[in-house]
Tab-separated table of C-alpha atoms in Angstrom:
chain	number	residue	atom	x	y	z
A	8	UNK	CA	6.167	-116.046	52.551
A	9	UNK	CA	6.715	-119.129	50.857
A	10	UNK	CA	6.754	-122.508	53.165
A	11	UNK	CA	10.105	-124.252	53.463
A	12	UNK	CA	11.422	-126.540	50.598
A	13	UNK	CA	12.620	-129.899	51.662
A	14	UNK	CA	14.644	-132.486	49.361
A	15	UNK	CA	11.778	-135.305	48.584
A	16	UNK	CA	12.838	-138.815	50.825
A	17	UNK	CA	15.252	-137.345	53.188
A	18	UNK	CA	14.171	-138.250	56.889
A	19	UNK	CA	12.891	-134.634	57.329
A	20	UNK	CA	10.650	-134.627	54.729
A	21	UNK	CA	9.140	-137.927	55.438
A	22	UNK	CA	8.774	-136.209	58.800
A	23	UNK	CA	7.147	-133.156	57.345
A	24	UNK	CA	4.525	-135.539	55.534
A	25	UNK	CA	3.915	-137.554	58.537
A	26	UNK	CA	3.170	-134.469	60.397
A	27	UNK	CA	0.544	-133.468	57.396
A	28	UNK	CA	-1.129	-136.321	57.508
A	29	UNK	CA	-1.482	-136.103	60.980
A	30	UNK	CA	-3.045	-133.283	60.890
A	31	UNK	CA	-5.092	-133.251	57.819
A	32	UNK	CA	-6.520	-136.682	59.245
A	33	UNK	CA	-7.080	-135.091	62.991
A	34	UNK	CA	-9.128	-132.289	61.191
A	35	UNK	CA	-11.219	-134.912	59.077
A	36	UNK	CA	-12.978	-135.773	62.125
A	37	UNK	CA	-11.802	-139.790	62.261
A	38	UNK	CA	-14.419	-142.114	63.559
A	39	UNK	CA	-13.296	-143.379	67.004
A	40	UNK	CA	-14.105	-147.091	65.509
A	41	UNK	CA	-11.234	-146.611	62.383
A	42	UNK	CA	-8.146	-148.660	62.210
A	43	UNK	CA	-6.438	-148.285	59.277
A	44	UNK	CA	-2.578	-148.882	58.079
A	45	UNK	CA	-0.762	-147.026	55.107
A	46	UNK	CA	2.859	-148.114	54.270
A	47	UNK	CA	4.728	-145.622	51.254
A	48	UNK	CA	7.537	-147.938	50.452
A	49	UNK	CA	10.195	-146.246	48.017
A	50	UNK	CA	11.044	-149.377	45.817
A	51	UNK	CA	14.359	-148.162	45.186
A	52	UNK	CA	15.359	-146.587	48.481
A	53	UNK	CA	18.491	-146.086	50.805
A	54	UNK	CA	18.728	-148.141	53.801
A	55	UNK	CA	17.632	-146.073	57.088
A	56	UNK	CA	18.720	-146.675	60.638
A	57	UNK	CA	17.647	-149.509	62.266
A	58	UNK	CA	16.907	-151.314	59.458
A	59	UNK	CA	14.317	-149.242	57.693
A	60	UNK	CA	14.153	-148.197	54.324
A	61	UNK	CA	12.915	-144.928	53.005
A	62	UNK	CA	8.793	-144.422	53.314
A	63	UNK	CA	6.564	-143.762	56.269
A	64	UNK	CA	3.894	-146.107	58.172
A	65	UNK	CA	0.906	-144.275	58.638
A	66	UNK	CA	-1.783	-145.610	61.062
A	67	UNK	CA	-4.762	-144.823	62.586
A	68	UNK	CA	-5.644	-146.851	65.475
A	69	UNK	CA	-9.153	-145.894	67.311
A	70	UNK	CA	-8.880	-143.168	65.757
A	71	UNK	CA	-6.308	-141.600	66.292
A	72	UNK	CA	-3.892	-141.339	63.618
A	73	UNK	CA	0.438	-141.352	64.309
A	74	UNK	CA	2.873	-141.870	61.661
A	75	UNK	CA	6.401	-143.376	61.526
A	76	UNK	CA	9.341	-142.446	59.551
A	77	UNK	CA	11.203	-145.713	57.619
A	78	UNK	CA	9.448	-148.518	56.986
A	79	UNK	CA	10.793	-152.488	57.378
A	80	UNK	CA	11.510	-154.106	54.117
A	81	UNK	CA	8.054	-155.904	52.755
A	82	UNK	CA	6.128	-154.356	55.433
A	83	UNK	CA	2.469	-153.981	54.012
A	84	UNK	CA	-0.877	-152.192	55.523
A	85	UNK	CA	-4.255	-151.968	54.380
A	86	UNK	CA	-3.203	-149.540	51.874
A	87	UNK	CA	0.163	-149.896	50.224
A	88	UNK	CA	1.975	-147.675	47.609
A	89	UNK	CA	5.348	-148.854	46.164
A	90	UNK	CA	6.848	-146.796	44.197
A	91	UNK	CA	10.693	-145.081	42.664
A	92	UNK	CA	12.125	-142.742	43.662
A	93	UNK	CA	12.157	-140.792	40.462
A	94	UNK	CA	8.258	-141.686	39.953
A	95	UNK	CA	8.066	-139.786	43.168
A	96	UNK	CA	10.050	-137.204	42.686
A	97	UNK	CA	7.901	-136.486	39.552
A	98	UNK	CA	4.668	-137.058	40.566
A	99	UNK	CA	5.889	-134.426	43.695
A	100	UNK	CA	6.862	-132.003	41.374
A	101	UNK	CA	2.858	-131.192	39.614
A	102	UNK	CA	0.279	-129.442	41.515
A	103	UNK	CA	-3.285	-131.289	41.313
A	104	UNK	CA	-4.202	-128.881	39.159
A	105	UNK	CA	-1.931	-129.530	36.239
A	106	UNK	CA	-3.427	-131.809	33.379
A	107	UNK	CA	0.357	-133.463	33.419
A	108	UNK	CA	-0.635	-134.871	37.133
A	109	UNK	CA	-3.455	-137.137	36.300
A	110	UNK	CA	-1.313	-138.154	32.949
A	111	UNK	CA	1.744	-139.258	35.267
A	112	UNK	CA	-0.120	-140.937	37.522
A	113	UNK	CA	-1.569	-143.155	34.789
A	114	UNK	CA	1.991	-143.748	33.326
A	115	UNK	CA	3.841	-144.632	36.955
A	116	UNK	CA	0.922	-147.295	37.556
A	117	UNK	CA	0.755	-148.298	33.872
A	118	UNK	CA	4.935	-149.069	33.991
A	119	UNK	CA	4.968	-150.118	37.454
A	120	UNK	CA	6.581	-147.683	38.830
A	121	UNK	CA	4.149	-147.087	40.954
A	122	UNK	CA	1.866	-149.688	42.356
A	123	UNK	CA	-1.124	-149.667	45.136
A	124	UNK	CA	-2.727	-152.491	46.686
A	125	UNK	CA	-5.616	-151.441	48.734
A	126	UNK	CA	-8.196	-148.633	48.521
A	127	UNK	CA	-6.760	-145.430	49.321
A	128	UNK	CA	-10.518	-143.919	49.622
A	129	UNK	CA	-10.589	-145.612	52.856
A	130	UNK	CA	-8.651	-142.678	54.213
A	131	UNK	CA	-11.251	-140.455	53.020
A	132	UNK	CA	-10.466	-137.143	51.179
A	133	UNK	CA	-7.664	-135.714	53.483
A	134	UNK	CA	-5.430	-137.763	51.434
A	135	UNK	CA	-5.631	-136.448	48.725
A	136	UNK	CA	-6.249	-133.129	49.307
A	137	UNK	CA	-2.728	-133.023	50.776
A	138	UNK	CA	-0.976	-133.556	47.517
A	139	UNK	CA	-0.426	-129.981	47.080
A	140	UNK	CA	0.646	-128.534	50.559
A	141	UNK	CA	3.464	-131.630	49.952
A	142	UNK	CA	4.717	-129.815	46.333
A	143	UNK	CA	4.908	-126.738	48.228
A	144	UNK	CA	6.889	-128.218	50.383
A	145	UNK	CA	9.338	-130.575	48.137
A	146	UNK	CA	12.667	-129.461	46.300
């Protein structure tokens, strides 16, 4: 059975990455010692309750990683993506595996559609290894 499709940037999908993360980053085995931020900020993105806009604030504090859903206008962590919502939906759209993936990831950060200030290896490899369980689950 196939998992459940979710339109990319609503509040339940955000949720459903959150969760991912969550647990992909529980599993890695985090040092007790890491603190580490990561803001997704959709450049282009609807207003949220409470002031948010569309993207998720991920953080690991002593270790233990939590995620929130919306993030403040200009808020910034250690690692921070920007990026459309149409460079999003396509980048969501390729498995890891496709040769297109790796060419639209070079042409988001090449127009700007996509920027990221930080190093995203500070995560470690649960990050990325996440990409595709997120297609599976993205309309």
């Amino acid at each position: 059975m196939s998992a459940p499709k979710l339109r990319l940037g609503t509040t339940a999908w955000f949720e459903m990455v959150g969760a991912l993360m969550v647990d992909a980053a529980t599993r890695s085995g985090l040092s007790p010692k890491l603190n580490l931020s990561f803001v997704e900020l959709y450049t282009d993105g609807v207003e949220l309750e409470n002031g948010l806009v569309q993207g998720i604030c991920f953080d690991i504090i002593a270790g233990q990683p939590s995620f929130r859903v919306g993030v403040r206008p200009g808020e910034r962590g250690d690692v921070t993506v920007e990026i459309t919502t149409a460079a999003a939906q396509r980048l969501n759209s390729l498995r890891s595996i496709d040769p297109l993936y790796a060419d639209a990831i070079n042409q988001v950060l090449r127009t700007g559609e996509m920027r990221v200030n930080g190093d995203p290896s500070r995560l470690g490899g649960w990050l990325q290894e996440l990409h595709d369980s997120i297609v599976e689950h993205t309309l």
